[in-house]
Amino acid sequence: MPDVLLTHGYFLFEDEKERQIMKPYPTLGLLYLSAWLRRAGFDVEILDTTFARREDVYARLDAGPGVLGIYTNLMTRQPVLDLIARARAGGWTVVLGGPEAAGWPAEYLGYLGHGADVIVEGEGERTMAELLPALAERGPHRLHGLAGTVFRDEDGRIVHNPAREQIDDLDALPWPDRDRIDLQRYVDVWREHHGRGSVNLITARGCPYHCRWCSHAVFGFTHRRRSPRSCADELELIRDGWAPDQVWYADDVFTINHRWLFEYAAELERRGLHLPFETISRADRMMKEEVLETLAKMGCYRIWIGSESGSRRVLDAMERGVTPEQVQWACQAAHRHGIEVGMFLMWGYEGETLDDIEATIDHVKQSDPEVFLTTVAYPIKNTAYYQEVAGRVVTPRAWAAGSDRDHAIRGRHSRTYYKHADQWLRQEVEAYRLTGSDPVRSSELRDAAARSREALLAAAGEVEA
Ligand code: B12
Ligand code: SF4
C-alpha cells in the first residue's frame, strides 16, 4: 500500500458535454503534489480518473485502505462525494485539496455524517508532506497546529488551523509527475479529435488582481514566477517525452510580466524551441505591440482574453481593472500579428442593464474574436461577488447534488432572458461579419437578432427564483 493514493473526480466519459469538447488535460496540482512527496521519500500512487470507469476506481479503493488524497473543484462535487463515501466505508482516511473543498469545509467534512477527514487549504505540497506522518502518528482528529489544514477534533468540532506559508521559490519545485500517468493518452485524444496533441504546463502561480467573481482559494492574491530557464527545461522535457504538437500554458495571466515574457522568448529562441501554444491573459497586460509580436514569434496561435462585458460600468463593478477599449486594442493587435482571439464573456453580473448588453454586443463586433464563450455569472463560494449577493443566492438543488455553478440570484433576470441575450449577440455579430460577403444572409441574421431582442424584452419581467 502506498503512503498516499492521489485521485480526482473528473470522469470524462460520464459527461456528455465534456465528451463533445474532448479537450482533456491532467490535473497539474496532483502531479505537482506527487513529485514533491516522492522527492521527500513518500511512496505515492496516482489514480487518474479522466479516462477511467467508476467501477475500476471503486475496485482500487476496495483493494485496501490507506490515505486517499482527492483534488476537488466546483465541477466534480458529486463524483468526489461518491469517492469519499466509498473510501470511508472501506476504511480509508480521506484528505481533500484544491479550490472547491476549501470553500465548503463543514459540508465536505460532515457529508452524510462520514465525510472527508481533512481538508488542505492552499498549496498542497508542504502541508501534505507534514500531514502524512502526522496522520500515521496522531490519526485524523488531533491535527491541531498543522498549518494549512481543517479537520474535525475528537468531539466532532471543526478546527481551522493557521494558513500555510507559500513556497517562495517555484524553481525549487520538482516538475509535475507526468510520467506517473498515461499522459500519452491525453495527447492522442487531442490529436484524434483536434488534429493536434496538446500538453499543459504552468509558468507561475497565483494572480494579484481582484476580479470579484474569481476564486483565489488556492494561491491567494500572490504572484510567483518560475525562471525562464526552468520553464524552457520543462518544455524540452515535454517535447522529448510526449511529442505534442502544441502546449497550453495554463497560467492565470500569461503576459503579466513583460520582462519575464521577453526573457522566456529569448530563451526559447536560443534553444530553437518552438512549440505552438494557446494561453490566456488580460488585455491591460497586452497593451504593447512588442508583447503581441513576441507571443507570435514564440508560437502563440490563440490568445484567450477575459473580456466579460463591453460596458465599462459593469467591468468597474466587477473590479476587473480593464476597459473595453483595451480589449478591442488587444484583439486588433493580436490579429495584426496573426494570432487568433478567444474571448470570455459573462452575462448577468450585478447591475447589468439592457444598455450594457447592447454595449457588449457592439464590443464583440469591434473586437472581432474568432471564438467567444459566454456564461451567466455564478457566485463561487468565498469570492467577493459571493459575499455581495450571499443574501440572495438560491440553490435549486441540495448542496450534495449541485455546484456553485447552479447558484441563482434572487431578483436577477431569468435564464431564458440570458439565453435570448446570447442568441441576440451571436446573430448580430454574425450578421455584422457577413455584411460585405453575404448581404442576404446578413440581413436574415439581423432580422433574427431583432426577434431575439424582442424575446429578451418579453422575458424581462421573469426573474430568478
Ligand atoms: C487550467 C484550468 C482549467 C482548465 C483545465 C483544468 C485542468 N485539468 O487542468 C479548463 C480550461 C478546462 C478549466 C475549466 C474550468 N475551470 Co478552471 N482553472 C484552471 C486554472 C487556470 C489552472 C489549474 C492549474 O493547473 N493550477 C495549477 C495547480 C498547481 O494548482 P492546483 O490545481 O490548485 O493544485 C494545488 C492545490 O490546489 C493543492 N491540491 C490540488 N489537489 C490536491 C489534492 C490534495 C489531496 C491536496 C492535499 C492538495 C491538493 O496542491 C496543488 C499544488 O500546490 C485554475 C486557476 C489556477 N490558477 O489554479 C482554474 C480554476 C481551477 N478553474 C475554475 C473554474 C470555475 C473552471 C470552470 C468551471 C469554468 C467554466 N465556467 O467552465 C471549468 C470547469 C472544468 C471542469 N470540467 O472541471 C476555478 C475553480 C473554482 C472552484 N472553487 O472550484 C479556478 C480556481 C479558476 C478561478 N480562479 O476561479 N479550468
Ligand atoms: S479573473 Fe483572471 S485576472 Fe481576474 S483575478 Fe482571476 S485570474 Fe486574476
Coordinates of C-alpha atoms and ligand atoms in Angstrom, one line a residue:
M1 CA 0.0 0.0 0.0
P2 CA 1.5 3.4 -0.9
D3 CA 1.8 6.2 1.7
V4 CA -0.9 8.0 -0.3
L5 CA -3.2 7.4 -3.2
L6 CA -3.9 10.6 -5.2
T7 CA -7.0 10.9 -7.3
H8 CA -9.7 13.4 -8.6
G9 CA -13.3 13.1 -9.6
Y10 CA -13.2 14.1 -13.2
F11 CA -14.6 11.2 -15.3
L12 CA -14.5 12.4 -18.9
F13 CA -16.7 9.6 -20.3
E14 CA -19.5 10.3 -17.8
D15 CA -20.0 13.9 -19.0
E16 CA -21.8 14.3 -22.3
K17 CA -20.6 17.9 -22.7
E18 CA -17.0 17.2 -21.9
R19 CA -17.1 14.3 -24.4
Q20 CA -18.2 16.7 -27.1
I21 CA -15.4 19.2 -26.2
M22 CA -12.8 16.4 -25.8
K23 CA -10.0 18.6 -24.7
P24 CA -8.8 16.8 -21.5
Y25 CA -5.8 17.9 -19.5
P26 CA -4.5 16.2 -16.4
T27 CA -4.8 17.9 -13.1
L28 CA -1.4 19.5 -12.7
G29 CA -1.9 20.0 -8.9
L30 CA -1.9 16.3 -8.2
L31 CA 1.2 15.8 -10.4
Y32 CA 3.0 18.5 -8.6
L33 CA 2.0 17.0 -5.3
S34 CA 3.1 13.6 -6.3
A35 CA 6.5 14.9 -7.4
W36 CA 7.1 16.8 -4.2
L37 CA 6.1 13.9 -2.0
R38 CA 8.1 11.3 -3.8
R39 CA 11.2 13.5 -3.7
A40 CA 10.6 13.7 0.1
G41 CA 10.7 9.9 0.2
F42 CA 7.0 9.1 0.3
D43 CA 5.5 6.3 -1.8
V44 CA 2.8 7.8 -4.0
E45 CA 0.3 6.3 -6.4
I46 CA -1.8 8.3 -8.8
L47 CA -5.2 7.0 -9.8
D48 CA -6.1 9.2 -12.7
T49 CA -9.9 9.1 -13.2
T50 CA -10.1 11.0 -16.5
F51 CA -10.4 8.0 -18.8
A52 CA -11.4 5.6 -16.1
R53 CA -14.7 4.0 -15.3
R54 CA -16.2 4.3 -11.8
E55 CA -16.0 0.5 -11.3
D56 CA -12.3 0.5 -11.8
V57 CA -11.8 3.2 -9.3
Y58 CA -14.1 1.6 -6.8
A59 CA -12.2 -1.7 -7.3
R60 CA -8.9 0.1 -6.4
L61 CA -10.5 1.5 -3.3
D62 CA -11.9 -1.8 -2.3
A63 CA -8.4 -3.3 -2.6
G64 CA -7.4 -1.9 0.8
P65 CA -7.4 1.2 3.0
G66 CA -4.7 3.8 3.4
V67 CA -4.7 7.6 2.9
L68 CA -6.6 8.8 -0.1
G69 CA -6.0 12.4 -1.4
I70 CA -8.6 13.9 -3.7
Y71 CA -8.4 17.0 -5.8
T72 CA -11.7 19.0 -5.8
N73 CA -13.0 21.8 -8.0
L74 CA -16.5 23.1 -8.5
M75 CA -17.3 20.7 -11.4
T76 CA -16.6 17.5 -9.6
R77 CA -18.6 17.7 -6.3
Q78 CA -20.9 14.6 -6.9
P79 CA -18.2 12.2 -8.0
V80 CA -15.9 13.3 -5.3
L81 CA -18.6 12.8 -2.7
D82 CA -19.2 9.3 -4.1
L83 CA -15.5 8.6 -3.8
I84 CA -15.4 9.9 -0.2
A85 CA -18.3 7.7 0.8
R86 CA -16.9 4.6 -0.9
A87 CA -13.4 5.2 0.6
R88 CA -14.6 5.9 4.1
A89 CA -16.8 2.8 4.0
G90 CA -13.7 0.9 3.1
G91 CA -11.7 2.4 6.0
W92 CA -9.6 4.9 4.1
T93 CA -8.5 8.2 5.6
V94 CA -9.6 10.9 3.2
V95 CA -7.8 14.2 2.6
L96 CA -9.2 16.8 0.2
G97 CA -7.4 19.6 -1.6
G98 CA -8.0 22.0 -4.5
P99 CA -10.1 25.1 -4.8
E100 CA -13.6 23.7 -4.0
A101 CA -13.2 21.9 -0.7
A102 CA -11.7 24.9 0.9
G103 CA -14.9 26.8 0.2
W104 CA -17.2 24.2 1.9
P105 CA -15.2 22.7 4.8
A106 CA -18.2 21.9 7.0
E107 CA -20.1 20.3 4.1
Y108 CA -17.2 18.1 3.0
L109 CA -16.1 17.2 6.5
G110 CA -19.7 16.4 7.5
Y111 CA -21.2 14.9 4.4
L112 CA -23.7 12.2 5.4
G113 CA -22.1 12.2 8.8
H114 CA -19.0 10.5 7.4
G115 CA -17.3 13.0 5.1
A116 CA -13.7 13.5 4.5
D117 CA -11.2 13.6 7.4
V118 CA -9.0 16.5 6.5
I119 CA -9.2 19.4 4.1
V120 CA -5.9 21.0 2.9
E121 CA -6.3 24.7 2.1
G122 CA -3.9 26.4 -0.3
E123 CA -0.8 24.9 -1.8
G124 CA -0.7 21.2 -1.0
E125 CA 3.0 20.2 -1.2
R126 CA 4.4 21.2 2.2
T127 CA 1.2 20.6 4.1
M128 CA 0.8 17.1 2.7
A129 CA 4.4 16.2 3.5
E130 CA 3.7 17.1 7.1
L131 CA 0.2 15.7 7.2
L132 CA 1.1 12.1 6.1
P133 CA 3.4 11.4 9.1
A134 CA 1.0 13.3 11.4
L135 CA -1.9 11.1 10.3
A136 CA 0.2 8.0 11.0
E137 CA 1.2 9.2 14.4
R138 CA -1.8 11.0 15.7
G139 CA -4.7 10.0 13.5
P140 CA -7.1 12.5 11.8
H141 CA -8.6 14.1 14.9
R142 CA -5.5 15.5 16.6
L143 CA -4.0 17.7 14.0
H144 CA -4.0 20.9 16.0
G145 CA -1.4 23.3 14.8
L146 CA -0.7 21.6 11.4
A147 CA -0.8 24.7 9.2
G148 CA -3.0 24.7 6.1
T149 CA -5.4 22.0 7.4
V150 CA -9.1 21.9 8.5
F151 CA -10.2 18.8 10.4
R152 CA -12.7 17.5 13.0
D153 CA -11.4 17.0 16.5
E154 CA -12.4 14.1 18.7
D155 CA -15.7 15.9 19.7
G156 CA -16.6 16.4 16.0
R157 CA -15.8 20.2 16.1
I158 CA -14.3 21.7 13.0
V159 CA -10.8 23.1 13.7
H160 CA -9.3 25.6 11.3
N161 CA -5.5 25.6 11.6
P162 CA -3.5 28.7 10.6
A163 CA -2.8 29.2 6.9
R164 CA 0.3 27.6 5.4
E165 CA 3.0 29.9 4.1
Q166 CA 3.5 29.6 0.4
I167 CA 6.6 28.2 -1.4
D168 CA 8.7 31.3 -2.3
D169 CA 10.9 29.8 -4.9
L170 CA 8.9 27.9 -7.5
D171 CA 12.1 26.7 -9.2
A172 CA 12.6 24.6 -6.1
L173 CA 9.6 22.6 -7.0
P174 CA 10.1 19.3 -8.9
W175 CA 8.3 19.3 -12.2
P176 CA 4.9 17.6 -12.3
D177 CA 5.0 13.8 -12.3
R178 CA 3.7 13.4 -15.8
D179 CA 5.3 10.0 -16.3
R180 CA 3.2 8.6 -13.4
I181 CA 0.0 8.8 -15.5
D182 CA -0.8 7.9 -19.1
L183 CA -0.1 11.4 -20.5
Q184 CA 0.3 9.9 -24.0
R185 CA -3.4 9.1 -23.9
Y186 CA -4.3 12.7 -23.4
V187 CA -2.0 13.7 -26.3
D188 CA -3.5 11.1 -28.5
V189 CA -7.1 12.0 -27.7
W190 CA -6.3 15.6 -28.5
R191 CA -4.7 14.6 -31.8
E192 CA -7.5 12.3 -32.7
H193 CA -10.2 14.9 -32.1
H194 CA -8.5 18.2 -32.9
G195 CA -5.6 17.2 -35.2
R196 CA -3.0 18.3 -32.7
G197 CA -1.8 16.7 -29.5
S198 CA -1.5 19.1 -26.5
V199 CA 0.1 19.1 -23.1
N200 CA -0.4 21.7 -20.3
L201 CA 2.1 23.4 -18.1
I202 CA 2.3 26.4 -15.8
T203 CA 5.0 29.1 -15.5
A204 CA 3.6 30.9 -12.5
R205 CA 1.3 30.6 -9.5
G206 CA -1.4 33.0 -8.4
C207 CA -2.9 36.2 -9.6
P208 CA -2.7 39.6 -7.8
Y209 CA -5.8 41.1 -9.4
H210 CA -9.1 41.2 -7.6
C211 CA -11.9 40.4 -10.1
R212 CA -14.7 40.0 -7.7
W213 CA -16.1 36.7 -9.1
C214 CA -12.8 34.9 -9.4
S215 CA -11.7 32.2 -6.9
H216 CA -8.4 32.8 -5.1
A217 CA -8.9 29.8 -2.8
V218 CA -5.5 28.2 -3.5
F219 CA -2.9 30.8 -4.2
G220 CA -4.5 33.9 -2.6
F221 CA -3.5 37.1 -4.2
T222 CA 0.2 36.4 -4.6
H223 CA 2.0 36.0 -7.9
R224 CA 5.2 33.9 -8.1
R225 CA 7.0 33.1 -11.3
R226 CA 9.4 30.3 -12.3
S227 CA 12.6 31.3 -14.1
P228 CA 12.6 31.3 -17.9
R229 CA 15.3 28.6 -17.8
S230 CA 13.3 26.2 -15.7
C231 CA 10.2 26.6 -17.9
A232 CA 12.2 26.1 -21.0
D233 CA 13.8 23.0 -19.5
E234 CA 10.4 21.6 -18.7
L235 CA 9.1 22.4 -22.2
E236 CA 12.0 20.5 -23.7
L237 CA 11.2 17.5 -21.4
I238 CA 7.6 17.6 -22.6
R239 CA 8.6 17.9 -26.2
D240 CA 11.1 15.0 -25.9
G241 CA 8.8 12.8 -23.8
W242 CA 5.4 13.1 -25.5
A243 CA 6.0 14.9 -28.7
P244 CA 2.9 17.1 -28.6
D245 CA 2.0 19.4 -31.5
Q246 CA 1.3 22.2 -29.1
V247 CA 1.1 23.2 -25.5
W248 CA -1.2 25.1 -23.3
Y249 CA 0.2 27.5 -20.7
A250 CA -2.5 27.2 -18.0
D251 CA -1.3 30.3 -16.2
D252 CA -3.9 32.9 -14.9
V253 CA -2.3 35.8 -16.8
F254 CA 0.5 34.7 -19.1
T255 CA 1.7 38.2 -20.2
I256 CA 1.5 39.7 -16.7
N257 CA 5.3 40.3 -16.5
H258 CA 6.7 41.6 -19.8
R259 CA 10.3 41.4 -18.8
W260 CA 9.8 37.7 -18.0
L261 CA 8.0 37.2 -21.3
F262 CA 10.8 38.7 -23.3
E263 CA 13.4 36.7 -21.4
Y264 CA 11.5 33.5 -21.9
A265 CA 11.0 34.1 -25.6
A266 CA 14.7 34.8 -25.9
E267 CA 15.5 31.5 -24.0
L268 CA 13.2 29.5 -26.3
E269 CA 14.8 31.1 -29.4
R270 CA 18.3 30.5 -28.1
R271 CA 17.4 26.8 -27.8
G272 CA 15.5 26.7 -31.1
L273 CA 12.5 25.5 -29.1
H274 CA 9.3 26.4 -30.9
L275 CA 6.1 24.7 -29.9
P276 CA 2.8 26.4 -30.9
F277 CA 0.6 27.2 -27.9
E278 CA -2.5 28.9 -26.6
T279 CA -2.9 30.7 -23.4
I280 CA -4.9 33.3 -21.5
S281 CA -4.2 36.9 -20.4
R282 CA -5.7 40.2 -19.6
A283 CA -5.9 42.9 -22.2
D284 CA -4.3 45.6 -20.0
R285 CA -1.2 43.3 -19.8
M286 CA -1.0 43.2 -23.6
M287 CA -1.0 46.9 -24.4
K288 CA 2.3 46.9 -26.3
E289 CA 2.9 45.9 -29.8
E290 CA 6.1 44.2 -28.7
V291 CA 4.1 41.8 -26.5
L292 CA 2.0 40.6 -29.3
E293 CA 4.9 40.4 -31.6
T294 CA 6.8 38.3 -29.1
L295 CA 3.9 36.0 -28.5
A296 CA 3.6 35.4 -32.2
K297 CA 7.3 34.7 -32.6
M298 CA 7.1 32.2 -29.7
G299 CA 4.3 30.3 -31.5
C300 CA 1.2 31.6 -29.8
Y301 CA -1.6 30.8 -32.2
R302 CA -4.5 31.8 -30.0
I303 CA -4.8 34.1 -27.0
W304 CA -7.8 33.9 -24.7
I305 CA -8.9 37.2 -23.3
G306 CA -11.2 37.6 -20.3
S307 CA -13.3 40.4 -21.7
E308 CA -16.5 39.7 -19.7
S309 CA -18.5 42.8 -20.8
G310 CA -18.5 45.6 -23.2
S311 CA -19.7 48.0 -20.6
R312 CA -17.2 50.0 -18.6
R313 CA -19.8 50.3 -15.8
V314 CA -20.1 46.5 -15.4
L315 CA -16.4 46.0 -15.7
D316 CA -15.9 48.5 -12.9
A317 CA -18.5 46.8 -10.8
M318 CA -16.5 43.6 -11.3
E319 CA -13.3 45.4 -10.3
R320 CA -11.9 43.9 -13.4
G321 CA -9.4 46.8 -14.0
V322 CA -9.7 46.6 -17.8
T323 CA -11.6 48.8 -20.2
P324 CA -13.5 47.7 -23.4
E325 CA -11.1 49.9 -25.4
Q326 CA -8.1 47.9 -24.1
V327 CA -9.7 44.7 -25.0
Q328 CA -10.5 46.0 -28.5
W329 CA -6.9 47.2 -29.0
A330 CA -5.5 43.9 -27.8
C331 CA -7.8 41.9 -30.1
Q332 CA -6.8 44.0 -33.1
A333 CA -3.1 43.9 -32.2
A334 CA -3.3 40.1 -31.9
H335 CA -4.9 39.9 -35.3
R336 CA -2.1 42.2 -36.7
H337 CA 0.3 39.5 -35.6
G338 CA -1.7 36.6 -36.9
I339 CA -2.8 35.4 -33.5
E340 CA -6.4 34.2 -33.1
V341 CA -8.5 35.6 -30.3
G342 CA -10.8 33.7 -28.0
M343 CA -13.0 35.8 -25.7
F344 CA -14.8 35.0 -22.5
L345 CA -18.0 36.9 -21.7
M346 CA -20.2 37.0 -18.7
W347 CA -23.9 37.9 -18.6
G348 CA -26.0 38.9 -15.6
Y349 CA -23.4 40.5 -13.4
E350 CA -24.8 42.7 -10.7
G351 CA -26.3 45.9 -12.1
E352 CA -26.1 44.9 -15.8
T353 CA -28.9 46.7 -17.8
L354 CA -30.2 46.4 -21.3
D355 CA -27.8 49.2 -22.4
D356 CA -24.9 47.2 -21.0
I357 CA -26.0 44.1 -23.1
E358 CA -26.1 46.3 -26.1
A359 CA -22.7 47.6 -25.3
T360 CA -21.4 44.1 -25.1
I361 CA -22.8 43.2 -28.5
D362 CA -21.2 46.2 -30.0
H363 CA -17.9 45.5 -28.2
V364 CA -17.8 41.9 -29.7
K365 CA -18.4 43.3 -33.2
Q366 CA -15.5 45.8 -32.7
S367 CA -13.2 43.2 -31.2
D368 CA -14.0 40.5 -33.8
P369 CA -12.7 37.5 -31.9
E370 CA -12.5 34.1 -33.8
V371 CA -14.4 32.5 -30.9
F372 CA -16.2 33.7 -27.9
L373 CA -17.7 31.8 -24.9
T374 CA -20.4 33.1 -22.7
T375 CA -21.6 32.2 -19.3
V376 CA -24.2 33.5 -16.9
A377 CA -22.4 34.9 -13.8
Y378 CA -22.4 32.4 -10.9
P379 CA -21.0 33.4 -7.5
I380 CA -18.3 30.9 -6.3
K381 CA -18.2 30.5 -2.6
N382 CA -15.7 32.8 -0.8
T383 CA -15.4 35.3 -3.6
A384 CA -16.1 39.0 -3.2
Y385 CA -19.0 38.5 -5.6
Y386 CA -20.5 35.7 -3.4
Q387 CA -20.2 37.9 -0.3
E388 CA -22.0 40.7 -2.1
V389 CA -25.0 38.6 -3.2
A390 CA -24.9 36.0 -0.4
G391 CA -28.3 37.0 0.9
R392 CA -29.9 36.4 -2.5
V393 CA -28.1 33.2 -3.5
V394 CA -30.6 30.5 -4.2
T395 CA -29.5 26.9 -4.6
P396 CA -32.0 25.0 -6.7
R397 CA -30.7 21.6 -5.6
A398 CA -29.4 20.1 -2.4
W399 CA -25.8 21.0 -1.8
A400 CA -24.6 17.5 -2.5
A401 CA -26.4 17.3 -5.8
G402 CA -25.4 20.7 -7.1
S403 CA -22.4 23.0 -7.6
D404 CA -21.6 26.7 -7.2
R405 CA -22.3 26.9 -10.9
D406 CA -26.1 26.4 -10.2
H407 CA -26.2 29.4 -7.9
A408 CA -29.1 31.6 -8.9
I409 CA -29.6 35.1 -7.6
R410 CA -33.0 36.1 -6.4
G411 CA -34.3 39.1 -8.4
R412 CA -32.0 38.7 -11.3
H413 CA -33.3 38.1 -14.8
S414 CA -34.2 34.5 -15.7
R415 CA -32.0 32.1 -17.6
T416 CA -34.4 32.5 -20.6
Y417 CA -33.6 36.2 -20.7
Y418 CA -29.9 35.4 -20.9
K419 CA -30.5 32.7 -23.5
H420 CA -32.1 35.4 -25.7
A421 CA -29.2 37.8 -25.0
D422 CA -26.9 35.1 -26.2
Q423 CA -28.8 34.5 -29.4
W424 CA -29.0 38.2 -30.0
L425 CA -25.3 38.5 -29.6
R426 CA -24.4 35.6 -31.9
Q427 CA -26.8 36.6 -34.6
E428 CA -25.9 40.3 -34.5
V429 CA -22.1 39.5 -34.6
E430 CA -22.5 37.0 -37.5
A431 CA -24.7 39.5 -39.4
Y432 CA -22.0 42.1 -39.0
R433 CA -19.3 39.8 -40.2
L434 CA -21.3 38.8 -43.3
T435 CA -22.3 42.4 -44.2
G436 CA -19.9 42.6 -47.2
S437 CA -19.6 39.0 -48.2
D438 CA -23.1 37.7 -48.0
P439 CA -25.6 40.6 -47.7
V440 CA -28.7 38.3 -47.9
R441 CA -27.7 36.0 -45.1
S442 CA -26.5 39.1 -43.1
S443 CA -29.9 40.7 -43.4
E444 CA -31.7 37.4 -42.4
L445 CA -29.5 37.3 -39.3
R446 CA -30.2 40.9 -38.5
D447 CA -33.9 40.1 -38.5
A448 CA -33.3 37.1 -36.3
A449 CA -31.3 39.3 -33.9
A450 CA -34.2 41.8 -33.7
R451 CA -36.5 38.9 -32.9
S452 CA -34.1 37.7 -30.2
R453 CA -34.0 41.2 -28.8
E454 CA -37.8 41.3 -28.6
A455 CA -37.9 37.9 -27.0
L456 CA -35.4 39.2 -24.4
L457 CA -37.6 42.2 -23.7
A458 CA -40.7 40.0 -23.4
A459 CA -38.8 37.9 -20.8
A460 CA -37.6 40.9 -18.9
G461 CA -40.3 40.5 -16.3
E462 CA -39.3 37.0 -15.3
V463 CA -36.8 36.8 -12.5
E464 CA -34.7 34.0 -10.9
A465 CA -36.4 32.2 -8.0
Ligands
B12_1 C1 -6.3 25.2 -16.2 C2 -7.6 25.5 -15.6 C3 -8.7 24.9 -16.2 C4 -8.7 24.0 -17.4 C5 -8.5 22.6 -17.2 C6 -8.3 22.0 -15.9 C7 -7.1 21.1 -15.9 N1 -7.4 19.8 -15.9 O1 -6.0 21.5 -15.9 C8 -10.1 24.3 -18.1 C9 -10.0 25.4 -19.1 C10 -10.7 23.0 -18.8 C11 -10.8 24.7 -16.9 C12 -12.2 24.7 -16.9 C13 -12.9 25.1 -15.8 N2 -12.4 25.8 -14.7 CO1 -10.7 26.0 -14.4 N3 -8.9 26.5 -13.9 C14 -7.7 26.3 -14.5 C15 -6.6 27.0 -13.7 C16 -6.3 28.3 -14.5 C17 -5.3 26.3 -13.6 C18 -5.3 24.9 -12.9 C19 -3.9 24.5 -12.6 O2 -3.3 23.8 -13.3 N4 -3.4 25.1 -11.5 C20 -2.1 24.8 -11.0 C21 -2.0 23.8 -9.9 C22 -0.6 23.6 -9.4 O3 -2.8 24.3 -8.8 P1 -4.0 23.4 -8.1 O4 -4.6 22.6 -9.1 O5 -4.8 24.3 -7.4 O6 -3.2 22.4 -7.1 C23 -2.6 22.9 -5.9 C24 -3.6 22.9 -4.7 O7 -4.9 23.1 -5.1 C25 -3.3 21.7 -4.0 N5 -4.0 20.5 -4.3 C26 -4.6 20.1 -5.5 N6 -5.1 18.9 -5.5 C27 -4.9 18.4 -4.2 C28 -5.2 17.2 -3.6 C29 -4.8 17.0 -2.3 C30 -5.2 15.7 -1.7 C31 -4.2 18.0 -1.6 C32 -3.8 17.8 -0.2 C33 -3.9 19.2 -2.2 C34 -4.2 19.4 -3.5 O8 -2.0 21.4 -4.2 C35 -1.6 21.8 -5.5 C36 -0.2 22.2 -5.6 O9 0.0 23.3 -4.7 C37 -7.3 27.3 -12.4 C38 -6.8 28.5 -11.7 C39 -5.5 28.2 -11.0 N7 -4.6 29.1 -11.2 O10 -5.2 27.2 -10.4 C40 -8.8 27.4 -12.8 C41 -9.9 27.0 -11.8 C42 -9.5 25.7 -11.2 N8 -11.0 26.8 -12.7 C43 -12.1 27.2 -12.2 C44 -13.4 27.1 -12.9 C45 -14.5 27.8 -12.3 C46 -13.5 26.4 -14.1 C47 -14.8 26.1 -14.9 C48 -16.0 25.7 -14.0 C49 -15.0 27.3 -15.7 C50 -16.3 27.3 -16.5 N9 -17.2 28.2 -16.3 O11 -16.5 26.4 -17.3 C51 -14.4 25.0 -15.8 C52 -14.6 23.6 -15.2 C53 -14.0 22.5 -16.0 C54 -14.0 21.1 -15.3 N10 -14.6 20.2 -16.1 O12 -13.6 20.9 -14.2 C55 -11.9 27.7 -10.8 C56 -12.4 26.8 -9.8 C57 -13.1 27.4 -8.6 C58 -13.5 26.4 -7.6 N11 -13.8 26.9 -6.4 O13 -13.6 25.2 -7.9 C59 -10.4 28.1 -10.8 C60 -9.8 28.1 -9.5 C61 -10.3 29.5 -11.5 C62 -10.7 30.7 -10.7 N12 -9.7 31.4 -10.2 O14 -11.9 30.9 -10.4 N13 -10.0 25.2 -15.9
SF4_2 S1 -10.1 36.7 -13.5 FE1 -8.0 36.5 -14.1 S2 -7.1 38.5 -13.8 FE2 -9.0 38.4 -12.6 S3 -8.4 37.8 -10.6 FE3 -9.0 35.9 -11.7 S4 -7.1 35.1 -12.6 FE4 -6.7 37.3 -12.0

